[in-house]
Amino acid sequence: MTDSTLTASAAGGEFLGHPRGLVVCFFTEMWERFSYYGMRALLIFYLTQHFLFSDQVAAGIYGAYISLVYITPVLGGIVADRYLGAKRAVTLGAVLLIAGHTGMAFEGATAVETVVDGETVVLRDPLYLQIFYFSLALIIMGVGFLKANISTLVGSLYRQNDPRRDGGFTLFYMGINVGSMFGALICGFLLEFGGFSWGFGAASLGMLAGLIVFLRGQRLLGGAGDPAKPELLKRRLAPGINTEWAIYLLALAGVLVFWQLMQHRALVGGLLGAFLTLMILVVVGYSFLRCGREDRNRMLVCLFLMSYQIIFWGLFEQTGSSLNLMTDRNVDREVLGFEIPAAAFQSVNAAFIILLAPLFSMLWIGLGRRGIEPSTPMKFALALIQLGLGFLLLVYGASIADNPVAVGLIWLILLYLLHTMGELCISPVGLSMTTKLSVPSVVGMMMGCWFLASAAGNFVSGQIAAMTGSETVGGEVVDPAASLAAYVEVYSAAGWYSIGFGVLAMLLAPLLKYFMHGVR
Ligand code: GLN
């Protein structure tokens, strides 16, 4: 147990049997995810209906963005571990996020399509397009400083072998999804009744609320998340500039880099590849050079299991892109005479998480008591199988629809149900796994790796979404039947591949479990 852990627990007492600092992390992350998912629910529509990008280009921008937001947590994690400490890093992240979401609210005039020399040309206001890319860059950097560090802050509230740790992460994961559900719902409805500025503006206000909660709750965190060596931060690097301010300036420089990267998206895949290679080398190198046999095996199993996320999120994250568009174009969204906006369905997954997370947590405990709780590798395999089944259900629903614009809503809901059950078998389990299988001194870096694998999955999701694209005019599909056929083709392949990988993962599970040396 570190000193800061002791101070954190002592500082705030307990709430529902957990350190009260968890309440601060819960609400800060809840508001951060409110803004992230609220904005994201509108993003694909902003791209296709406001800027009139084609489906393919929109999917590329969307994929690059959701990939970069999970690359930067590695940087944010390392900077926090070595210099800033999680508290300052989270505050910096929140400020950048507020700026980014506010920037998104400046939408300018809708792009126009004209025909020049027989060719269709889209005219977009260059100033607002640049504001848009710059805002995305601020958000990418903001998530980088906030996301992994708020997760490690949760971990640092507990002693190394504290049995409440998993439960703490499950509660934290519910906070994520409460934010996500209300973000998508509120921003989705604001888009419908006010416009993009209203939706994005609400995301910005949400993050402001998160920052206020975090700053006001500092006392409850005690010493957790303070800089490891405060004297390092005060060191003068140049006249008037100490290390702390140099870091803030570098963060702004990073925003400029991501601003350009969002406009040169072909580089994102390469950047991601470079980061992944580097992290694999670092983790494997560390495991062989610094760890004993059991620790080494655990670290390597942890790294290997992280790779499952590439398949999982690559398919799961169709939610905000192709599934969002399919819901808009091909699903009958009328309930009791009222047409529900497509973006609002972005909240279904989060709602299922909130309902099912406590049940899953009880299920694991119940199975554990009988000695039949699936191991972590087995849970990951189950995640892939359920994900695949979800796609196949929607494909079946589409096949029995007699109108291509009226696929039954129930099939979409069933897809989200199965995808959520899969998510509960991989995502919170993975956060917990990372803190359990990693050597404690590099747990922050490993958490960054966890999100990096998510980044790779998100990147792949953009590529897959691009495969579903159909011809559009003014943001509307020309032929809904052809559009549905494209979704069905990609989703049935996704379904079968995912089940195939899941079965393979099941076969591998006993071997991986063996190399975990008693950690489940
Ligand atoms: N939905 C979860 C979150 O937003 C997990 C995301 C991920 O790891 N890709 O935190």
Coordinates of C-alpha atoms and ligand atoms in Angstrom, one line a residue:
M1 CA 0.0 0.0 0.0
T2 CA 1.4 3.4 -0.9
D3 CA 1.2 6.5 1.3
S4 CA -1.2 8.1 -1.1
T5 CA -3.6 5.2 -0.9
L6 CA -3.6 5.4 2.8
T7 CA -4.3 9.2 2.7
A8 CA -7.0 8.7 0.1
S9 CA -8.9 6.2 2.1
A10 CA -8.5 8.1 5.3
A11 CA -9.4 11.5 3.7
G12 CA -13.0 10.8 2.8
G13 CA -14.2 7.8 4.7
E14 CA -16.4 5.3 3.0
F15 CA -19.5 5.4 0.8
L16 CA -21.4 2.1 0.1
G17 CA -18.4 0.3 1.4
H18 CA -16.0 2.0 -1.0
P19 CA -13.6 4.8 -0.5
R20 CA -15.5 8.1 -1.0
G21 CA -12.9 9.2 -3.6
L22 CA -14.7 6.7 -5.8
V23 CA -17.7 9.0 -5.9
V24 CA -15.5 11.8 -7.3
C25 CA -14.1 9.5 -10.0
F26 CA -17.5 8.1 -10.7
F27 CA -19.1 11.6 -11.4
T28 CA -16.1 13.1 -13.1
E29 CA -15.9 10.2 -15.5
M30 CA -19.7 10.2 -15.8
W31 CA -19.7 13.8 -17.1
E32 CA -16.7 13.2 -19.3
R33 CA -18.4 10.2 -21.0
F34 CA -21.6 12.3 -21.2
S35 CA -19.7 14.8 -23.3
Y36 CA -17.8 12.2 -25.3
Y37 CA -20.7 10.0 -26.2
G38 CA -23.2 12.9 -26.5
M39 CA -20.9 14.5 -29.1
R40 CA -20.1 11.2 -30.7
A41 CA -23.8 10.4 -31.2
L42 CA -24.1 13.4 -33.4
L43 CA -20.7 13.2 -35.1
I44 CA -21.6 10.9 -38.1
F45 CA -24.7 13.1 -38.8
Y46 CA -22.6 16.3 -38.5
L47 CA -20.2 14.9 -41.1
T48 CA -22.8 13.5 -43.6
Q49 CA -25.6 16.0 -43.2
H50 CA -23.9 19.3 -42.2
F51 CA -20.5 19.0 -44.0
L52 CA -22.0 16.7 -46.6
F53 CA -19.1 14.3 -46.6
S54 CA -19.7 11.0 -48.5
D55 CA -20.3 7.9 -46.3
Q56 CA -16.7 6.7 -47.0
V57 CA -15.0 10.0 -46.1
A58 CA -17.2 10.5 -43.0
A59 CA -16.4 6.9 -41.8
G60 CA -12.7 7.7 -42.3
I61 CA -12.9 10.9 -40.2
Y62 CA -15.0 9.2 -37.6
G63 CA -12.6 6.2 -37.4
A64 CA -9.5 8.3 -37.2
Y65 CA -11.1 10.4 -34.4
I66 CA -12.3 7.5 -32.3
S67 CA -8.9 5.8 -32.8
L68 CA -6.8 8.8 -31.8
V69 CA -8.8 9.5 -28.6
Y70 CA -7.6 6.1 -27.4
I71 CA -4.0 6.5 -28.6
T72 CA -3.4 9.6 -26.5
P73 CA -4.2 7.9 -23.1
V74 CA -0.8 6.2 -23.3
L75 CA 0.9 9.6 -23.5
G76 CA -1.3 11.1 -20.8
G77 CA -0.7 8.1 -18.6
I78 CA 3.1 8.2 -18.9
V79 CA 3.2 12.0 -18.3
A80 CA 1.0 11.6 -15.2
D81 CA 3.1 8.7 -13.8
R82 CA 6.4 10.5 -14.3
Y83 CA 5.5 14.2 -13.8
L84 CA 2.0 15.6 -13.3
G85 CA 0.3 13.0 -11.2
A86 CA -3.3 11.9 -12.1
K87 CA -5.0 14.9 -10.5
R88 CA -3.4 17.6 -12.5
A89 CA -3.6 15.4 -15.6
V90 CA -7.3 14.9 -15.2
T91 CA -7.8 18.7 -14.7
L92 CA -5.8 19.5 -17.8
G93 CA -7.8 16.9 -19.8
A94 CA -11.1 18.4 -18.6
V95 CA -10.1 21.9 -19.6
L96 CA -9.1 20.8 -23.1
L97 CA -12.3 18.8 -23.4
I98 CA -14.5 21.8 -22.5
A99 CA -12.6 23.9 -25.1
G100 CA -13.0 21.2 -27.7
H101 CA -16.7 20.6 -27.2
T102 CA -17.4 24.3 -27.1
G103 CA -15.5 24.7 -30.4
M104 CA -17.8 22.0 -31.9
A105 CA -20.8 24.2 -31.2
F106 CA -19.6 26.7 -33.8
E107 CA -21.2 25.0 -36.8
G108 CA -21.4 27.8 -39.5
A109 CA -23.6 27.3 -42.6
T110 CA -24.5 23.9 -43.9
A111 CA -22.3 22.9 -46.9
V112 CA -23.9 23.1 -50.3
E113 CA -23.7 20.8 -53.2
T114 CA -23.4 22.4 -56.7
V115 CA -22.6 21.1 -60.1
V116 CA -19.5 22.6 -61.7
D117 CA -18.6 21.5 -65.3
G118 CA -20.9 18.5 -64.9
E119 CA -19.3 17.4 -61.7
T120 CA -20.9 17.6 -58.3
V121 CA -18.8 19.7 -55.9
V122 CA -19.5 20.3 -52.2
L123 CA -18.7 23.8 -50.9
R124 CA -17.8 23.9 -47.2
D125 CA -17.0 27.0 -45.2
P126 CA -13.2 26.5 -44.7
L127 CA -13.1 28.5 -41.4
Y128 CA -15.8 26.3 -39.8
L129 CA -14.2 23.2 -41.2
Q130 CA -10.9 24.2 -39.5
I131 CA -12.7 25.0 -36.3
F132 CA -14.2 21.5 -36.4
Y133 CA -10.9 19.8 -36.9
F134 CA -9.2 21.9 -34.2
S135 CA -12.0 21.1 -31.8
L136 CA -11.6 17.3 -32.5
A137 CA -7.9 17.8 -31.8
L138 CA -8.6 19.4 -28.4
I139 CA -10.9 16.6 -27.5
I140 CA -8.3 13.9 -28.6
M141 CA -5.7 15.5 -26.3
G142 CA -8.3 16.1 -23.5
V143 CA -9.3 12.4 -23.5
G144 CA -5.6 11.5 -23.5
F145 CA -5.0 13.3 -20.3
L146 CA -8.3 12.3 -18.6
K147 CA -9.3 8.7 -19.5
A148 CA -6.5 6.4 -18.3
N149 CA -5.6 8.7 -15.4
I150 CA -9.1 8.7 -13.9
S151 CA -9.1 4.9 -14.2
T152 CA -5.7 4.6 -12.4
L153 CA -7.1 7.0 -9.8
V154 CA -9.8 4.5 -9.1
G155 CA -7.2 1.8 -8.8
S156 CA -5.1 3.9 -6.4
L157 CA -8.0 4.2 -4.0
Y158 CA -7.6 0.6 -3.1
R159 CA -4.9 -1.5 -1.5
Q160 CA -3.1 -3.9 -3.7
N161 CA -5.2 -6.9 -2.7
D162 CA -8.3 -5.1 -1.7
P163 CA -11.2 -7.4 -2.5
R164 CA -13.4 -4.4 -3.2
R165 CA -11.3 -3.4 -6.3
D166 CA -13.4 -5.4 -8.9
G167 CA -16.7 -4.0 -7.4
G168 CA -15.2 -0.5 -7.5
F169 CA -14.4 -0.9 -11.2
T170 CA -17.9 -2.2 -11.9
L171 CA -19.5 0.8 -10.2
F172 CA -17.1 3.1 -12.1
Y173 CA -18.1 1.3 -15.4
M174 CA -21.7 2.1 -14.5
G175 CA -20.8 5.8 -14.1
I176 CA -19.3 5.7 -17.6
N177 CA -22.5 4.3 -19.0
V178 CA -24.9 6.6 -17.0
G179 CA -22.9 9.5 -18.6
S180 CA -23.0 7.8 -22.0
M181 CA -26.7 7.0 -21.9
F182 CA -27.8 10.5 -20.9
G183 CA -25.2 12.1 -23.2
A184 CA -26.5 10.3 -26.3
L185 CA -30.2 10.9 -25.3
I186 CA -29.9 14.5 -24.4
C187 CA -27.6 15.5 -27.2
G188 CA -29.6 13.4 -29.6
F189 CA -32.9 15.1 -28.7
L190 CA -31.2 18.5 -28.7
L191 CA -30.0 17.8 -32.2
E192 CA -33.5 17.0 -33.3
F193 CA -35.2 20.0 -31.7
G194 CA -32.4 22.6 -31.7
G195 CA -29.7 21.7 -34.1
F196 CA -26.0 20.7 -33.9
S197 CA -24.9 23.7 -31.8
W198 CA -27.3 22.8 -29.1
G199 CA -26.2 19.1 -29.0
F200 CA -22.5 19.9 -29.0
G201 CA -23.1 22.8 -26.5
A202 CA -24.7 20.4 -24.1
A203 CA -21.7 18.1 -24.3
S204 CA -19.5 21.1 -23.4
L205 CA -21.7 22.0 -20.4
G206 CA -21.5 18.3 -19.3
M207 CA -17.7 18.4 -19.2
L208 CA -17.8 21.7 -17.3
A209 CA -20.0 20.0 -14.7
G210 CA -17.4 17.2 -14.6
L211 CA -14.5 19.6 -14.0
I212 CA -16.4 21.3 -11.2
V213 CA -17.1 18.0 -9.5
F214 CA -13.5 17.0 -9.8
L215 CA -12.1 20.2 -8.4
R216 CA -14.6 20.3 -5.6
G217 CA -13.9 16.7 -4.7
Q218 CA -10.1 16.9 -4.5
R219 CA -10.3 16.6 -0.7
L220 CA -11.9 13.2 -0.9
L221 CA -9.0 11.9 -3.0
G222 CA -6.5 12.7 -0.4
G223 CA -3.0 12.2 -1.7
A224 CA -4.0 9.8 -4.5
G225 CA -3.0 11.2 -7.9
D226 CA -0.5 13.8 -6.5
P227 CA 2.7 14.1 -8.5
A228 CA 5.2 11.4 -7.6
K229 CA 8.1 14.0 -7.4
P230 CA 6.6 17.5 -7.0
E231 CA 10.0 19.0 -7.0
L232 CA 10.5 17.8 -10.7
L233 CA 7.5 19.9 -11.7
K234 CA 9.0 23.1 -10.3
R235 CA 12.3 22.7 -12.0
R236 CA 13.0 25.7 -14.2
L237 CA 13.7 24.8 -17.9
A238 CA 13.9 28.3 -19.3
P239 CA 13.2 31.8 -17.9
G240 CA 9.6 31.9 -16.7
I241 CA 9.0 28.3 -17.6
N242 CA 9.1 25.3 -15.3
T243 CA 8.5 21.7 -16.2
E244 CA 4.8 21.9 -15.3
W245 CA 4.2 24.8 -17.7
A246 CA 6.4 23.1 -20.3
I247 CA 4.1 20.1 -20.2
Y248 CA 1.0 22.3 -20.7
L249 CA 2.7 24.0 -23.7
L250 CA 3.6 20.7 -25.1
A251 CA 0.0 19.5 -24.7
L252 CA -1.0 22.5 -26.8
A253 CA 1.6 21.7 -29.4
G254 CA 0.2 18.2 -29.4
V255 CA -3.2 19.7 -30.2
L256 CA -1.7 21.3 -33.3
V257 CA -0.3 18.0 -34.3
F258 CA -3.6 16.2 -34.0
W259 CA -5.4 19.1 -35.8
Q260 CA -3.2 18.4 -38.8
L261 CA -3.4 14.6 -38.4
M262 CA -7.2 14.7 -38.6
Q263 CA -6.7 16.3 -42.0
H264 CA -4.1 13.7 -43.1
R265 CA -5.9 10.7 -41.9
A266 CA -3.8 8.2 -44.0
L267 CA -1.1 8.8 -41.4
V268 CA -3.2 7.7 -38.4
G269 CA -3.0 4.0 -39.3
G270 CA 0.8 4.3 -39.5
L271 CA 1.0 6.2 -36.2
L272 CA -1.2 3.6 -34.5
G273 CA 1.0 0.8 -35.9
A274 CA 4.1 2.6 -34.6
F275 CA 2.7 3.0 -31.2
L276 CA 1.5 -0.6 -31.1
T277 CA 4.8 -1.9 -32.1
L278 CA 6.6 0.2 -29.6
M279 CA 4.3 -0.8 -26.8
I280 CA 4.6 -4.5 -27.6
L281 CA 8.4 -4.2 -27.6
V282 CA 8.4 -2.3 -24.4
V283 CA 6.1 -4.7 -22.6
V284 CA 7.8 -7.8 -23.9
G285 CA 11.3 -6.3 -23.2
Y286 CA 10.2 -5.3 -19.7
S287 CA 8.7 -8.8 -19.1
F288 CA 11.9 -10.6 -20.1
L289 CA 14.4 -8.2 -18.6
R290 CA 12.8 -7.2 -15.3
C291 CA 10.3 -9.9 -14.3
G292 CA 10.5 -13.3 -12.8
R293 CA 8.9 -16.3 -14.5
E294 CA 5.4 -16.0 -13.1
D295 CA 5.2 -12.2 -13.5
R296 CA 6.6 -12.5 -17.0
N297 CA 4.0 -15.0 -18.0
R298 CA 1.2 -13.0 -16.5
M299 CA 2.3 -9.8 -18.3
L300 CA 2.5 -11.6 -21.6
V301 CA -0.9 -13.2 -21.2
C302 CA -2.3 -9.7 -20.3
L303 CA -0.8 -8.3 -23.4
F304 CA -2.1 -11.2 -25.6
L305 CA -5.6 -10.8 -24.1
M306 CA -5.6 -7.1 -24.8
S307 CA -5.3 -7.9 -28.5
Y308 CA -8.8 -9.4 -28.5
Q309 CA -10.1 -5.9 -28.2
I310 CA -9.0 -5.2 -31.7
I311 CA -11.6 -7.7 -33.0
F312 CA -14.2 -6.8 -30.3
W313 CA -14.2 -3.0 -30.7
G314 CA -13.6 -3.2 -34.4
L315 CA -17.0 -4.8 -34.8
F316 CA -18.7 -3.4 -31.7
E317 CA -18.0 0.2 -32.6
Q318 CA -20.2 0.0 -35.7
T319 CA -22.6 1.4 -33.1
G320 CA -21.8 5.1 -33.6
S321 CA -21.0 4.9 -37.3
S322 CA -22.6 2.3 -39.7
L323 CA -25.3 1.1 -37.2
N324 CA -26.2 4.7 -36.4
L325 CA -26.7 5.4 -40.1
M326 CA -28.5 2.1 -40.7
T327 CA -30.8 2.9 -37.9
D328 CA -31.6 6.2 -39.5
R329 CA -32.0 4.8 -43.0
N330 CA -33.4 1.3 -42.7
V331 CA -35.0 0.8 -39.3
D332 CA -38.7 1.4 -38.4
R333 CA -38.2 3.8 -35.5
E334 CA -41.8 4.6 -34.9
V335 CA -43.0 3.7 -31.4
L336 CA -46.6 4.6 -30.3
G337 CA -46.9 7.0 -33.2
F338 CA -43.7 8.9 -32.4
E339 CA -40.6 8.6 -34.5
I340 CA -37.5 8.2 -32.2
P341 CA -34.4 10.0 -33.6
A342 CA -31.7 7.5 -34.7
A343 CA -29.0 9.2 -32.5
A344 CA -31.1 8.4 -29.4
F345 CA -30.5 4.7 -30.0
Q346 CA -26.9 5.3 -29.2
S347 CA -28.0 5.2 -25.6
V348 CA -29.5 1.7 -25.7
N349 CA -26.1 0.0 -25.0
A350 CA -25.4 2.2 -22.0
A351 CA -28.9 1.6 -20.6
F352 CA -28.4 -2.2 -20.9
I353 CA -25.0 -1.8 -19.1
I354 CA -26.7 0.0 -16.2
L355 CA -29.3 -2.7 -16.0
L356 CA -27.1 -5.7 -16.5
A357 CA -23.8 -4.7 -14.8
P358 CA -25.1 -5.5 -11.3
L359 CA -26.5 -8.8 -12.5
F360 CA -23.3 -9.8 -14.2
S361 CA -21.4 -8.9 -11.0
M362 CA -23.8 -11.1 -9.0
L363 CA -23.5 -13.8 -11.6
W364 CA -19.7 -13.9 -11.4
I365 CA -19.8 -14.0 -7.6
G366 CA -22.5 -16.8 -7.7
L367 CA -20.5 -18.9 -10.2
G368 CA -17.3 -18.2 -8.2
R369 CA -18.9 -19.6 -5.1
R370 CA -19.7 -22.8 -7.0
G371 CA -16.2 -22.8 -8.4
I372 CA -17.4 -22.5 -12.0
E373 CA -16.8 -18.8 -12.7
P374 CA -15.3 -18.6 -16.2
S375 CA -11.7 -17.5 -16.3
T376 CA -10.8 -14.1 -17.8
P377 CA -9.7 -15.7 -21.2
M378 CA -13.0 -17.6 -21.3
K379 CA -15.0 -14.4 -20.5
F380 CA -13.2 -12.7 -23.4
A381 CA -14.1 -15.7 -25.7
L382 CA -17.8 -15.4 -24.6
A383 CA -17.7 -11.7 -25.4
L384 CA -16.7 -12.4 -29.0
I385 CA -19.4 -15.1 -29.5
Q386 CA -22.1 -12.9 -28.1
L387 CA -21.0 -10.0 -30.3
G388 CA -21.2 -12.2 -33.4
L389 CA -24.6 -13.6 -32.4
G390 CA -25.9 -10.0 -32.1
F391 CA -24.9 -9.2 -35.7
L392 CA -26.5 -12.4 -36.9
L393 CA -29.8 -11.5 -35.2
L394 CA -30.0 -8.2 -36.9
V395 CA -29.1 -9.8 -40.3
Y396 CA -32.0 -12.2 -39.7
G397 CA -34.3 -9.3 -38.8
A398 CA -33.3 -7.6 -42.0
S399 CA -34.0 -10.7 -44.1
I400 CA -37.6 -10.9 -42.9
A401 CA -38.4 -7.2 -43.3
D402 CA -40.8 -6.6 -46.2
N403 CA -39.7 -3.0 -46.6
P404 CA -36.0 -1.9 -46.7
V405 CA -36.8 1.2 -44.7
A406 CA -38.7 -0.7 -42.0
V407 CA -36.5 -3.4 -40.4
G408 CA -38.1 -4.2 -37.1
L409 CA -36.7 -2.2 -34.1
I410 CA -36.7 -5.4 -31.9
W411 CA -33.8 -6.8 -34.0
L412 CA -31.7 -3.7 -33.4
I413 CA -32.5 -3.8 -29.7
L414 CA -31.6 -7.5 -29.5
L415 CA -28.3 -6.8 -31.2
Y416 CA -27.5 -4.1 -28.6
L417 CA -28.5 -6.5 -25.8
L418 CA -26.1 -9.2 -27.0
H419 CA -23.4 -6.7 -27.7
T420 CA -23.8 -5.3 -24.2
M421 CA -23.6 -8.7 -22.6
G422 CA -20.4 -9.2 -24.7
E423 CA -19.1 -5.9 -23.5
L424 CA -19.6 -6.8 -19.9
C425 CA -17.6 -9.9 -20.4
I426 CA -14.6 -8.0 -21.8
S427 CA -14.5 -4.3 -20.9
P428 CA -14.7 -4.0 -17.1
V429 CA -13.2 -7.5 -16.8
G430 CA -10.3 -6.2 -18.9
L431 CA -9.7 -3.1 -16.7
S432 CA -9.7 -5.3 -13.7
M433 CA -7.5 -7.9 -15.4
T434 CA -5.0 -5.1 -16.3
T435 CA -4.6 -4.1 -12.6
K436 CA -4.4 -7.8 -11.6
L437 CA -2.0 -9.3 -14.1
S438 CA 0.4 -6.3 -14.4
V439 CA 3.4 -5.8 -12.3
P440 CA 2.3 -2.9 -10.0
S441 CA 5.2 -0.6 -11.0
V442 CA 4.0 -0.5 -14.7
V443 CA 0.3 -0.7 -14.2
G444 CA -0.2 2.8 -15.6
M445 CA 1.6 2.0 -18.7
M446 CA -0.4 -1.3 -19.1
M447 CA -3.6 0.7 -18.7
G448 CA -2.4 2.9 -21.5
C449 CA -1.8 -0.3 -23.5
W450 CA -5.3 -1.5 -22.8
F451 CA -6.7 1.7 -24.3
L452 CA -4.2 1.5 -27.2
A453 CA -5.7 -1.9 -28.1
S454 CA -9.1 -0.2 -28.0
A455 CA -7.7 2.5 -30.4
A456 CA -6.7 -0.2 -32.8
G457 CA -10.1 -1.7 -32.6
N458 CA -11.7 1.7 -33.2
F459 CA -9.5 2.3 -36.2
V460 CA -10.5 -1.1 -37.7
S461 CA -14.2 -0.2 -37.0
G462 CA -13.8 2.9 -39.3
Q463 CA -12.5 0.7 -42.1
I464 CA -15.3 -1.8 -41.6
A465 CA -17.9 1.0 -41.5
A466 CA -16.5 2.4 -44.8
M467 CA -17.3 -1.0 -46.4
T468 CA -21.0 -0.4 -45.7
G469 CA -21.2 2.9 -47.5
S470 CA -23.8 3.6 -50.1
E471 CA -24.4 6.3 -52.6
T472 CA -25.9 9.5 -51.1
V473 CA -27.3 12.8 -52.3
G474 CA -27.5 15.6 -49.8
G475 CA -26.9 13.2 -46.9
E476 CA -29.8 10.9 -48.0
V477 CA -29.3 7.4 -49.4
V478 CA -30.3 7.1 -53.1
D479 CA -31.4 3.4 -52.8
P480 CA -32.4 2.2 -49.4
A481 CA -32.7 -1.5 -50.6
A482 CA -29.1 -1.4 -51.8
S483 CA -28.0 0.3 -48.6
L484 CA -29.6 -2.4 -46.5
A485 CA -28.0 -5.1 -48.7
A486 CA -24.6 -3.6 -48.0
Y487 CA -25.2 -3.6 -44.3
V488 CA -26.4 -7.2 -44.3
E489 CA -23.4 -8.4 -46.3
V490 CA -20.9 -6.7 -43.9
Y491 CA -22.8 -7.6 -40.7
S492 CA -23.2 -11.3 -41.6
A493 CA -19.4 -11.5 -42.3
A494 CA -18.8 -9.7 -39.0
G495 CA -21.1 -12.1 -37.1
W496 CA -19.5 -15.3 -38.4
Y497 CA -15.9 -14.0 -38.1
S498 CA -16.6 -12.9 -34.5
I499 CA -18.1 -16.3 -33.6
G500 CA -15.1 -18.1 -35.3
F501 CA -12.6 -16.0 -33.3
G502 CA -14.6 -16.6 -30.1
V503 CA -14.5 -20.4 -30.6
L504 CA -10.8 -20.2 -31.2
A505 CA -10.4 -18.1 -28.1
M506 CA -12.3 -20.7 -26.1
L507 CA -9.9 -23.4 -27.2
L508 CA -7.0 -21.2 -26.2
A509 CA -8.5 -20.3 -22.8
P510 CA -7.2 -23.2 -20.7
L511 CA -3.6 -22.6 -21.9
L512 CA -3.8 -18.9 -21.1
K513 CA -5.3 -19.6 -17.7
Y514 CA -2.4 -21.9 -16.9
F515 CA 0.1 -19.1 -17.6
M516 CA -1.8 -16.7 -15.3
H517 CA -0.5 -18.8 -12.4
G518 CA -3.5 -18.7 -10.1
V519 CA -4.8 -15.2 -11.0
R520 CA -8.3 -15.6 -12.4
Ligands
GLN1 N1 -17.3 2.1 -23.3 C1 -16.2 2.2 -22.4 C2 -15.7 3.6 -22.2 O1 -16.1 4.5 -22.8 C3 -15.0 1.4 -23.0 C4 -14.4 2.0 -24.2 C5 -13.2 1.2 -24.7 O2 -12.4 0.7 -24.0 N2 -13.2 1.2 -26.0 O3 -15.0 3.8 -21.3

